[in-house]
mmCIF file of C-alpha atoms in Angstrom:
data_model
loop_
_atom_site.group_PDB
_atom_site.id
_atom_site.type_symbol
_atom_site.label_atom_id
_atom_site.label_comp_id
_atom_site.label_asym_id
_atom_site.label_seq_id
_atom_site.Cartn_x
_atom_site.Cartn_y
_atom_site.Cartn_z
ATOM 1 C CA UNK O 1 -4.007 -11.156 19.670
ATOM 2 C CA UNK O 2 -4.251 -10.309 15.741
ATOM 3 C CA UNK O 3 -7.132 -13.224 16.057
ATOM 4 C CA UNK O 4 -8.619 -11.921 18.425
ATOM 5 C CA UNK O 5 -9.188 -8.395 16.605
ATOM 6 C CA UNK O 6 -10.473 -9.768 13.999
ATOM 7 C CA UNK O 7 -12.883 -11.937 15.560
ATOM 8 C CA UNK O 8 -13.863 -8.789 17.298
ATOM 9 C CA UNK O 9 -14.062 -7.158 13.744
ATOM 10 C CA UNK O 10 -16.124 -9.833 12.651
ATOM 11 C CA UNK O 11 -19.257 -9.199 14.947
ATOM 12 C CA UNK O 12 -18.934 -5.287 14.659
ATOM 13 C CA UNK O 13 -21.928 -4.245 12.698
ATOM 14 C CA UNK O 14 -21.063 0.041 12.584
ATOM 15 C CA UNK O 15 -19.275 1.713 10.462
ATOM 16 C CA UNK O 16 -16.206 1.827 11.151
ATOM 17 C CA UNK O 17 -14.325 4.188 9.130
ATOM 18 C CA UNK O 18 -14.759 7.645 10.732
ATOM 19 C CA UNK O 19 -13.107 5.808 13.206
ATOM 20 C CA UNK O 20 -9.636 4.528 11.646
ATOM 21 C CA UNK O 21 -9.958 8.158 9.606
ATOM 22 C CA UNK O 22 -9.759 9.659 13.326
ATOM 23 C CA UNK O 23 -7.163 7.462 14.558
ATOM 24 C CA UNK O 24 -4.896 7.892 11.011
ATOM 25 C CA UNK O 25 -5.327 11.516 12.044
ATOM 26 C CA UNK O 26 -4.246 11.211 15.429
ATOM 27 C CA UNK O 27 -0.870 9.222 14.788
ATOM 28 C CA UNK O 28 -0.230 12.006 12.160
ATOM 29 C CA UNK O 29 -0.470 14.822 14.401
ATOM 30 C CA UNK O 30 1.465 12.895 16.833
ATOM 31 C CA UNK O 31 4.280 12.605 14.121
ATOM 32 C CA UNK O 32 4.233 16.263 13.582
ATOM 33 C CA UNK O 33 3.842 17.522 17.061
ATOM 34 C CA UNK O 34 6.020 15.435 18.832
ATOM 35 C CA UNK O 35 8.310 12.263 17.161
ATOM 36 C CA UNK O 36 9.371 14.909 14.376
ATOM 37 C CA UNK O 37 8.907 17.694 15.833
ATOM 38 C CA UNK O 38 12.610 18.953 15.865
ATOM 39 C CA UNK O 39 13.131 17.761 12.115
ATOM 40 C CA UNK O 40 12.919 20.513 9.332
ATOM 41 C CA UNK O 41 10.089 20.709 7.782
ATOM 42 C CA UNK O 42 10.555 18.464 4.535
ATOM 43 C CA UNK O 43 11.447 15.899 6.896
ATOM 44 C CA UNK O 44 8.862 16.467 9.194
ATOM 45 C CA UNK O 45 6.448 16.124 6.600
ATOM 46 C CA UNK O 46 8.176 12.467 5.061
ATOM 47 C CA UNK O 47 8.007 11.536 8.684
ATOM 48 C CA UNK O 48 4.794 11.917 9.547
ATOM 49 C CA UNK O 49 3.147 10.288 6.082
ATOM 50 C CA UNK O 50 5.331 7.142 6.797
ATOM 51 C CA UNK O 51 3.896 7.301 10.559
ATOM 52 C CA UNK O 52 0.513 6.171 9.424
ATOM 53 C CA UNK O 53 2.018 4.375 6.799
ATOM 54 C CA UNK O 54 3.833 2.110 8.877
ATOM 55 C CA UNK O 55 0.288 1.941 11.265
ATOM 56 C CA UNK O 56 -1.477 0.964 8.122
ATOM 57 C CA UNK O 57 1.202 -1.471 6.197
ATOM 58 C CA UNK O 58 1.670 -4.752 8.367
ATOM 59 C CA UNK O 59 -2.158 -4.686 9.942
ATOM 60 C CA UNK O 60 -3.634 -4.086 6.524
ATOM 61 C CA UNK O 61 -1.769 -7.203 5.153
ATOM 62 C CA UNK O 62 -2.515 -9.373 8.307
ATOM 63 C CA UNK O 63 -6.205 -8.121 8.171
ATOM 64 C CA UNK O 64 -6.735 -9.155 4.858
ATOM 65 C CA UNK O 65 -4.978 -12.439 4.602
ATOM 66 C CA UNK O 66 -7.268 -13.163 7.939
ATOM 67 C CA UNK O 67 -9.961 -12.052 5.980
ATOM 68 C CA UNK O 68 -9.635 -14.108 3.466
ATOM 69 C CA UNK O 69 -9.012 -16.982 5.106
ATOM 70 C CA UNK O 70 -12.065 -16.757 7.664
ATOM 71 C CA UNK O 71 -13.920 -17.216 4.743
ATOM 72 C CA UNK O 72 -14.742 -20.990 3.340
ATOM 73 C CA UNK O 73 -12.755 -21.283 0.081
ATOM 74 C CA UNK O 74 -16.078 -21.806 -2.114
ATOM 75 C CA UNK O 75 -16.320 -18.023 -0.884
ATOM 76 C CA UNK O 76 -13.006 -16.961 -2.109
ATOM 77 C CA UNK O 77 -13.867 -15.767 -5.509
ATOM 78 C CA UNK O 78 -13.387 -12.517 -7.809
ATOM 79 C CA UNK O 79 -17.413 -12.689 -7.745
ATOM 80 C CA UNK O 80 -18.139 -13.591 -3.844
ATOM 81 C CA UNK O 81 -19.874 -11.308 -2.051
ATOM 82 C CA UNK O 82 -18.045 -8.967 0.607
ATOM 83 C CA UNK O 83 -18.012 -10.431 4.374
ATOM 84 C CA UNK O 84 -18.323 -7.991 6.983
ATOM 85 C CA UNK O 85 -14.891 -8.221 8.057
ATOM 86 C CA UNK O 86 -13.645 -7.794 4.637
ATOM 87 C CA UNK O 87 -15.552 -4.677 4.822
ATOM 88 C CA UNK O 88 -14.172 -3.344 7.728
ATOM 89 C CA UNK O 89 -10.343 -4.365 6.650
ATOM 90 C CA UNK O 90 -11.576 -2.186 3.477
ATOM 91 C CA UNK O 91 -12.519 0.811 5.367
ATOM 92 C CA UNK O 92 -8.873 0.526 7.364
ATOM 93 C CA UNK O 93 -7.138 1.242 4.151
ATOM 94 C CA UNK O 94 -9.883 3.996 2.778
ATOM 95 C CA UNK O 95 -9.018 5.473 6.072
ATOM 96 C CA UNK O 96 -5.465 5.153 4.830
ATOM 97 C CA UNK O 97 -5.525 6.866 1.795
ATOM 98 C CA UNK O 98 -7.689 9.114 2.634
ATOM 99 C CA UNK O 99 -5.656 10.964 5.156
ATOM 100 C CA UNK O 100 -2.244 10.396 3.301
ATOM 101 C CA UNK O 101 -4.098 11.835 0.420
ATOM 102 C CA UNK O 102 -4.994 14.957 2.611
ATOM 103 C CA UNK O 103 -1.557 15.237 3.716
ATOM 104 C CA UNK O 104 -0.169 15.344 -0.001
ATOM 105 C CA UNK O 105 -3.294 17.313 -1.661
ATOM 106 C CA UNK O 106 -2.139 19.903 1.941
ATOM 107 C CA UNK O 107 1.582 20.516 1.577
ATOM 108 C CA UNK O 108 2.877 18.448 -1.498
ATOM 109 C CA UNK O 109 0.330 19.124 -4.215
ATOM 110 C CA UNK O 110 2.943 18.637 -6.615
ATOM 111 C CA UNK O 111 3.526 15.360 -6.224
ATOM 112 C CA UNK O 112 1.227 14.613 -8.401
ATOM 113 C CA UNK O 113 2.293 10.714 -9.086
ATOM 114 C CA UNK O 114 1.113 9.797 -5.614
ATOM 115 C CA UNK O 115 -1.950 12.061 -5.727
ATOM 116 C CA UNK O 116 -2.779 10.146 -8.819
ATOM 117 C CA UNK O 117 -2.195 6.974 -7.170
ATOM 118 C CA UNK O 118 -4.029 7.525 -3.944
ATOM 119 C CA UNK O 119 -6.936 8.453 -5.729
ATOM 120 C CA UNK O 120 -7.382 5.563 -8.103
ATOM 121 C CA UNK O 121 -6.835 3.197 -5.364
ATOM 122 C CA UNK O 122 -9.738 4.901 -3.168
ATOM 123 C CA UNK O 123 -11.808 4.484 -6.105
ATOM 124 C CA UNK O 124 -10.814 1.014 -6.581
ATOM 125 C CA UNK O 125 -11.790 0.433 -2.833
ATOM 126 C CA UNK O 126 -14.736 2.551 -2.316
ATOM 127 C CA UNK O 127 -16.376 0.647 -5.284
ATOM 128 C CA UNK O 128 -16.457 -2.626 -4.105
ATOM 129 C CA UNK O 129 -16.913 -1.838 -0.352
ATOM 130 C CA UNK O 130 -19.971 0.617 -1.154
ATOM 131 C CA UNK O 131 -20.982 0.171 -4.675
ATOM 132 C CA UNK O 132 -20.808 -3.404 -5.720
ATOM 133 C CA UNK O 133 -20.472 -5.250 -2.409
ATOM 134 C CA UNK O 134 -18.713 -7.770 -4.112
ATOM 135 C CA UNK O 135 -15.059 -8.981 -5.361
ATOM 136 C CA UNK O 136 -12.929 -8.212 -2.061
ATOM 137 C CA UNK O 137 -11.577 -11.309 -1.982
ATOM 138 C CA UNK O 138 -9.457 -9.808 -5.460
ATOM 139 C CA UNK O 139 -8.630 -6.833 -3.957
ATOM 140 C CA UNK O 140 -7.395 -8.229 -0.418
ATOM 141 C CA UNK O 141 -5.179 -10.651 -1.871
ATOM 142 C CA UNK O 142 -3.836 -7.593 -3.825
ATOM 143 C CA UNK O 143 -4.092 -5.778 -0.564
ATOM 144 C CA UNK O 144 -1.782 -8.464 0.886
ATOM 145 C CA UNK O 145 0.906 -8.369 -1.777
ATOM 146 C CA UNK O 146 0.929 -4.388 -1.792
ATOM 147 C CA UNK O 147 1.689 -4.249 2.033
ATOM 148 C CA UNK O 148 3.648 -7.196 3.092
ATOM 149 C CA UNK O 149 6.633 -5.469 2.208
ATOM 150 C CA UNK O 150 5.270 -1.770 4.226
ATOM 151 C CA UNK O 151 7.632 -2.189 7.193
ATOM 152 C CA UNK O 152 10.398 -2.957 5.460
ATOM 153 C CA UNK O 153 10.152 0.114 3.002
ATOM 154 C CA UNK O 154 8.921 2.418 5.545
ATOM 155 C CA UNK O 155 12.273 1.664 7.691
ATOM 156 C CA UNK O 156 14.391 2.106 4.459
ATOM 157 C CA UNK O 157 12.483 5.397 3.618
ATOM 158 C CA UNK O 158 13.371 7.136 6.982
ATOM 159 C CA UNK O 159 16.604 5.935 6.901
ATOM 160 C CA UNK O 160 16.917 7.533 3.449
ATOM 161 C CA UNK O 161 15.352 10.189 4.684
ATOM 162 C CA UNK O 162 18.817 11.092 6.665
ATOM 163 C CA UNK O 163 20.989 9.229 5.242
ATOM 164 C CA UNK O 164 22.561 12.669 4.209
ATOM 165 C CA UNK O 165 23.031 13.919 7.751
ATOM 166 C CA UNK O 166 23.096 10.940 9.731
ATOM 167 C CA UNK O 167 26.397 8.049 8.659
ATOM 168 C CA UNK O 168 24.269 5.124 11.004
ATOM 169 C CA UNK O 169 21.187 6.394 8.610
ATOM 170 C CA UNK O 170 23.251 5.912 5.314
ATOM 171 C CA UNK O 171 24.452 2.502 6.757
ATOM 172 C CA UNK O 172 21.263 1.404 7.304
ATOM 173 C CA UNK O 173 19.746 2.368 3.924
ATOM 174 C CA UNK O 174 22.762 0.673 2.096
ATOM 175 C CA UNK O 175 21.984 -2.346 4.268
ATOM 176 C CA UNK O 176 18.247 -2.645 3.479
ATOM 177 C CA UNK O 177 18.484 -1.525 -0.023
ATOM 178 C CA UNK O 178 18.825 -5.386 -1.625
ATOM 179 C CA UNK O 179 16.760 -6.866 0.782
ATOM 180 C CA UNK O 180 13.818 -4.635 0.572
ATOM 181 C CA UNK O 181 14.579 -4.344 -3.684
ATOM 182 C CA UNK O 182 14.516 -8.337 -3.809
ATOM 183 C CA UNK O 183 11.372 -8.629 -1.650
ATOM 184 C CA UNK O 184 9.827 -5.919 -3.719
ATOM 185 C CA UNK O 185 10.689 -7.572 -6.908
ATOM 186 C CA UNK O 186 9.615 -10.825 -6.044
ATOM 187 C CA UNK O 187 5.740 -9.458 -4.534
ATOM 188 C CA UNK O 188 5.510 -6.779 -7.058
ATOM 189 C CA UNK O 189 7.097 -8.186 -10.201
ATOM 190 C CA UNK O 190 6.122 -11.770 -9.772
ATOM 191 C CA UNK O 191 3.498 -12.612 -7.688
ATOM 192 C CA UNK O 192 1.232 -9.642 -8.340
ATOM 193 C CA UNK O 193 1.782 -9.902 -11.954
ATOM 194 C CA UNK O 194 0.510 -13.330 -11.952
ATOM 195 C CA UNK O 195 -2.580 -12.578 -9.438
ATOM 196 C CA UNK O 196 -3.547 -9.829 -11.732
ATOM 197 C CA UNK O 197 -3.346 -11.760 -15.000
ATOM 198 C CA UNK O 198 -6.090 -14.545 -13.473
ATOM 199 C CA UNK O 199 -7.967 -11.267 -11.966
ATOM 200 C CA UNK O 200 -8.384 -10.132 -15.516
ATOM 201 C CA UNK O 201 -9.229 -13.235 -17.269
ATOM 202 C CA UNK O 202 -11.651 -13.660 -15.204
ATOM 203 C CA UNK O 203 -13.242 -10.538 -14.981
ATOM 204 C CA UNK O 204 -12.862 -10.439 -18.903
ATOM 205 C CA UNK O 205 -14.627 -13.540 -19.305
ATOM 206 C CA UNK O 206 -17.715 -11.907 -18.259
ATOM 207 C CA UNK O 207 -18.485 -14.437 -15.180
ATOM 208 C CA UNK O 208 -18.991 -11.837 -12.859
ATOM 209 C CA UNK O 209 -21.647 -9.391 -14.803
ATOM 210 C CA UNK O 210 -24.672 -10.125 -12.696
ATOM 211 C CA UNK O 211 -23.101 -8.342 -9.498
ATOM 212 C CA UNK O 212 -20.210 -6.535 -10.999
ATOM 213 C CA UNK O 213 -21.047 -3.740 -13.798
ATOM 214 C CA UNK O 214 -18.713 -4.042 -16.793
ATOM 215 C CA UNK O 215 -17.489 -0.388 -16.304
ATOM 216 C CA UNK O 216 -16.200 -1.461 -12.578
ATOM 217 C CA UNK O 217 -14.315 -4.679 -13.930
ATOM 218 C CA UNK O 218 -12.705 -2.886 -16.567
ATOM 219 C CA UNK O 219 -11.515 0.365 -14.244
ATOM 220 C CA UNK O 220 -10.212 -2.365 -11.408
ATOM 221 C CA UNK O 221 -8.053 -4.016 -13.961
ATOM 222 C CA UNK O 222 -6.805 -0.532 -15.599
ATOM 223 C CA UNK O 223 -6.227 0.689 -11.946
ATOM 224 C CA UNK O 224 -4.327 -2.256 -11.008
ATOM 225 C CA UNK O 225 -2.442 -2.739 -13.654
ATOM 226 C CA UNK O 226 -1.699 0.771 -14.274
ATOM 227 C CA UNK O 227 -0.097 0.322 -10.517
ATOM 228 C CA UNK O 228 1.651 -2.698 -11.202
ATOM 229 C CA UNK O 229 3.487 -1.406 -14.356
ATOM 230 C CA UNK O 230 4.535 1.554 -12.243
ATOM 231 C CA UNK O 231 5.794 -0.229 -9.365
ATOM 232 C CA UNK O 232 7.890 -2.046 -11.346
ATOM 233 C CA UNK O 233 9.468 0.560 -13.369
ATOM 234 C CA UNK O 234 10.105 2.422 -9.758
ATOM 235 C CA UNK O 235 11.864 -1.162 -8.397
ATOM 236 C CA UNK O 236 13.852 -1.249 -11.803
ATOM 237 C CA UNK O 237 15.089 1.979 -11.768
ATOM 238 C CA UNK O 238 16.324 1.562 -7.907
ATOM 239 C CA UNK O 239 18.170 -1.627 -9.206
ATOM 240 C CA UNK O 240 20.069 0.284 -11.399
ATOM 241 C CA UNK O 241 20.841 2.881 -9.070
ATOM 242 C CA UNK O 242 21.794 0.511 -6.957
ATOM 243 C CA UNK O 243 24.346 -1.291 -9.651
ATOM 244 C CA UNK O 244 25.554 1.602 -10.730
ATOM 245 C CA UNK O 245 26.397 2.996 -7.371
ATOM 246 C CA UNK O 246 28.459 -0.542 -6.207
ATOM 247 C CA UNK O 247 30.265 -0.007 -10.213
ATOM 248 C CA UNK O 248 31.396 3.390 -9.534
ATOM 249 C CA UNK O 249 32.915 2.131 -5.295
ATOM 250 C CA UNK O 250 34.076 -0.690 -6.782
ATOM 251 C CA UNK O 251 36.231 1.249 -9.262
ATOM 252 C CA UNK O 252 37.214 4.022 -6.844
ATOM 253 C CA UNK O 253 38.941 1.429 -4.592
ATOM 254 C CA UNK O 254 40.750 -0.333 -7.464
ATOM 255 C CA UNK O 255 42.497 3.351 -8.233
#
């Protein structure tokens, strides 16, 4: 089935994004109006953002690793030109962003960490889908690392969510809190890390300045690694939440 999408995707020569934007919308609405409806309205709000997060997650991450691969590997460089369907897997996650950046810039305008986030990454995007046509292939692969672990932290999220009212909640949190930490660690702290030191070397070494303006290699690699760093310092701090939670049980049932 996921082949057969993006074969479909493939061929499609319009524009696509209005689109997703309208079906990102629609699942949110959804989330408000109906699956959290009865949820107060903190939760309602949480709810509804991981709604199209979860739609967006797992697809984005297949999308792009089909994307990639659909292309011959002499075309899988941080200099090839986009494909069509790496185009359109783009303009899934600007859809993304751009309506979970809505939803934060409507009712949480505070949050200004995510805000932040969202917006470099649409810049990041919106560059090399519209501007310089070029260089997907880097930012898929990223794409793929960023996601692959969506469904996973989506699930732990709403469980966390009520883990204060609800004891199967809090059971299931404390269940996927290693798992989801390790898998984190290991995408986030390894194998992006590594991606994004070739990613700069390359784009450092000045190889792709006839189709990729200086000022657009330099912001990528500032926005990415900017994201990185903060992902990991997020990850570390939950690992040491984590420890120090088990410490303090482990000492309450050896009173």
């Amino acid at each position: 089935m996921a082949m057969g999408v993006l074969d479909y995707l493939a061929g499609e020569e319009r524009w696509l994004y209005p689109g997703f934007l309208a079906m990102y919308a629609a699942i949110y609405c959804v989330g408000h109006a109906a699956l959290f409806r009865r949820w107060a309205r903190p939760l309602r709000l949480d709810g509804a953002s991981c709604l199209i997060s979860l739609a967006h997650g797992t697809p984005a991450a297949v999308a792009a690793a089909g994307a990639i691969l659909a292309q011959p590997p002499r075309a899988r460089g941080f200099a090839a030109p986009n494909s069509r369907l790496q185009d359109h897997v783009l303009d899934y996650s600007v859809a993304y962003f751009t309506m979970d950046l809505l939803h934060y810039l409507a009712f949480l305008p505070g949050d200004v960490l995510f805000i932040a986030h969202h917006l470099a990454t649409l810049f990041v995007f919106v560059t090399c889908r519209y501007l310089v046509r070029h260089g997907a292939y880097a930012l898929l692969v990223l794409l793929v690392l960023a996601e692959v672990t969506s469904l996973l932290q989506n699930v732990w999220t709403l469980a966390g969510i009520w883990r204060a009212e609800k004891p199967a909640a809090a059971r299931v949190y404390r269940a996927l809190s290693p798992p989801f930490y390790f898998l984190y660690t290991l995408v986030r702290g390894v194998a992006g890390p590594l991606f994004f030191l070739k990613m700069s070397l390359f784009y450092l070494s000045g190889q792709a300045v006839d189709v990729i303006p200086w000022w657009v290699r330099i912001s990528w690699i500032v926005v990415v690694g900017t994201a990185i760093t903060v992902s990991n310092l997020w990850i570390w701090n939950l690992w040491k939440e984590l420890f120090r939670e088990r410490k303090q049980s482990a000492a309450k049932k050896s009173k």
